Structures are given as C-alpha cells and as structure tokens.
Short mmCIF file of C-alpha atoms in Angstrom, two decimals:
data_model
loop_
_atom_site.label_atom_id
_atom_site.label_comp_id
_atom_site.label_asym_id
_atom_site.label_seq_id
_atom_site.Cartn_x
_atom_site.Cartn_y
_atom_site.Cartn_z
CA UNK A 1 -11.40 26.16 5.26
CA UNK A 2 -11.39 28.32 8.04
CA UNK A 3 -11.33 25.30 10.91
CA UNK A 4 -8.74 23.62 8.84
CA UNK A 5 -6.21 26.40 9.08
CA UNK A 6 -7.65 26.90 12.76
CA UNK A 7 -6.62 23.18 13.70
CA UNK A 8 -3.43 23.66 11.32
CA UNK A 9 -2.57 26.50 14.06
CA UNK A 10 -3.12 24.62 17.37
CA UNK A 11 -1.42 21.37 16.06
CA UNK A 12 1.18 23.72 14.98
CA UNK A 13 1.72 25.36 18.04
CA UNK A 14 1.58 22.61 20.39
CA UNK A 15 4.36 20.56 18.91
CA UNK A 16 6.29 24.03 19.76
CA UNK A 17 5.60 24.30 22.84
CA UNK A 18 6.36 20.91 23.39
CA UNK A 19 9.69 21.98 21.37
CA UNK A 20 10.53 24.39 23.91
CA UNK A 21 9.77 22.84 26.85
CA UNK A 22 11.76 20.28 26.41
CA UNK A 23 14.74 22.06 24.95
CA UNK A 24 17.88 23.47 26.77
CA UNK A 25 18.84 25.40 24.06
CA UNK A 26 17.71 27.94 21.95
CA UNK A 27 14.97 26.20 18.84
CA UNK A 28 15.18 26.83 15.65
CA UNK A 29 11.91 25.58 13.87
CA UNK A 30 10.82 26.24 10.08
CA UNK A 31 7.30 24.68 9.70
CA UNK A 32 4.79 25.74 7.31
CA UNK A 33 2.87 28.18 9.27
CA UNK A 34 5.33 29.43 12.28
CA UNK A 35 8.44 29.96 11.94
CA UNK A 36 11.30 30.43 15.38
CA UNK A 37 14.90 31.36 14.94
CA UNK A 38 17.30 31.08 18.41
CA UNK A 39 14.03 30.99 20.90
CA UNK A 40 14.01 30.22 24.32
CA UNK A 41 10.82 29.44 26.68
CA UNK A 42 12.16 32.00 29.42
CA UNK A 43 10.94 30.11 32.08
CA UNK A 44 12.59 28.07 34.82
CA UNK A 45 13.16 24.70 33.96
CA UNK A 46 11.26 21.63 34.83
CA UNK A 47 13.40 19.66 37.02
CA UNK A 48 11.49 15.94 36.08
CA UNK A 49 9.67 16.59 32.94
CA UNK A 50 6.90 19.32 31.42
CA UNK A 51 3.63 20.05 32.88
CA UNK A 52 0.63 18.50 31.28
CA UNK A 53 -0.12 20.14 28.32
CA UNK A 54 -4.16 20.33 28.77
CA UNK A 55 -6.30 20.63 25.21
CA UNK A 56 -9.76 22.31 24.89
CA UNK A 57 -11.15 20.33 22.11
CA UNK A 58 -14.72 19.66 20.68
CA UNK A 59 -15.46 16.49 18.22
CA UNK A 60 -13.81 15.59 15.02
CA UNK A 61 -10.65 17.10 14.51
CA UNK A 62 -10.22 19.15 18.13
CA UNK A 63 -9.97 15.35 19.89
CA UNK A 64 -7.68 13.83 17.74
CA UNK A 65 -5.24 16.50 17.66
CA UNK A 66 -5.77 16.27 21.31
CA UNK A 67 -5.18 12.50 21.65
CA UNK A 68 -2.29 13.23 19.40
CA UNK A 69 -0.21 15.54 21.40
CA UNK A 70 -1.99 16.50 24.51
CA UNK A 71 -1.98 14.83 27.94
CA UNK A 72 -5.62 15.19 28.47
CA UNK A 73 -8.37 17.43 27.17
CA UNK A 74 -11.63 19.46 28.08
#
C-alpha cells in the first residue's frame, strides 16, 4: 500500500513539473492527489525546451514510471 501511494506521488508530481515547465502561464491542475490553482515555476524560462528530467528509480514500478515520463534514470 504504502509504495503504491509512494509511486502514485512521484508519477503525480512529475507530470507537474513537466506541466510547469512547459507552461507560460499560470497551471491550474486538479488530479487526485495534488491539487495547483494559478501556479507559476518562478524560474527563468528555457529558451529551446526543459532540462532533462532525471528519475532515481529501482525495479518494478520505479523504471516504468521512469521510462514513462523521465528522460533517463539512476
């Protein structure tokens, strides 16, 4: 139970980041664990695209969330 809601959260939270990063205006996201009215990543922008987004992942579940929306792992 407790690695399920643990890979629930970082699956979660990538796909916002991602969200953000990519954005140029302020996200509005309603998923089932986090939830993000107006927010802004208040960092410069990328001029070309995002950095990597690097996952630490282990076997089973870790890797294919990593596969799934990371740009490499470790």
């Amino acid at each position: 139970m407790i690695a399920t809601l643990r890979t629930q959260l970082i699956e979660e939270a990538i796909k916002i980041i991602r969200l953000l990063a990519e954005s140029k205006v302020p996200v509005t996201y309603d998923g089932p664990i986090w939830k993000l009215k107006n927010a802004i990543l208040a960092v410069p922008r990328f001029e070309k695209r995002t950095p990597p987004l690097m996952v630490a992942a282990g076997p089973g579940r870790g890797l294919e969330i990593a596969g799934r929306h990371g740009d490499g792992w470790h």
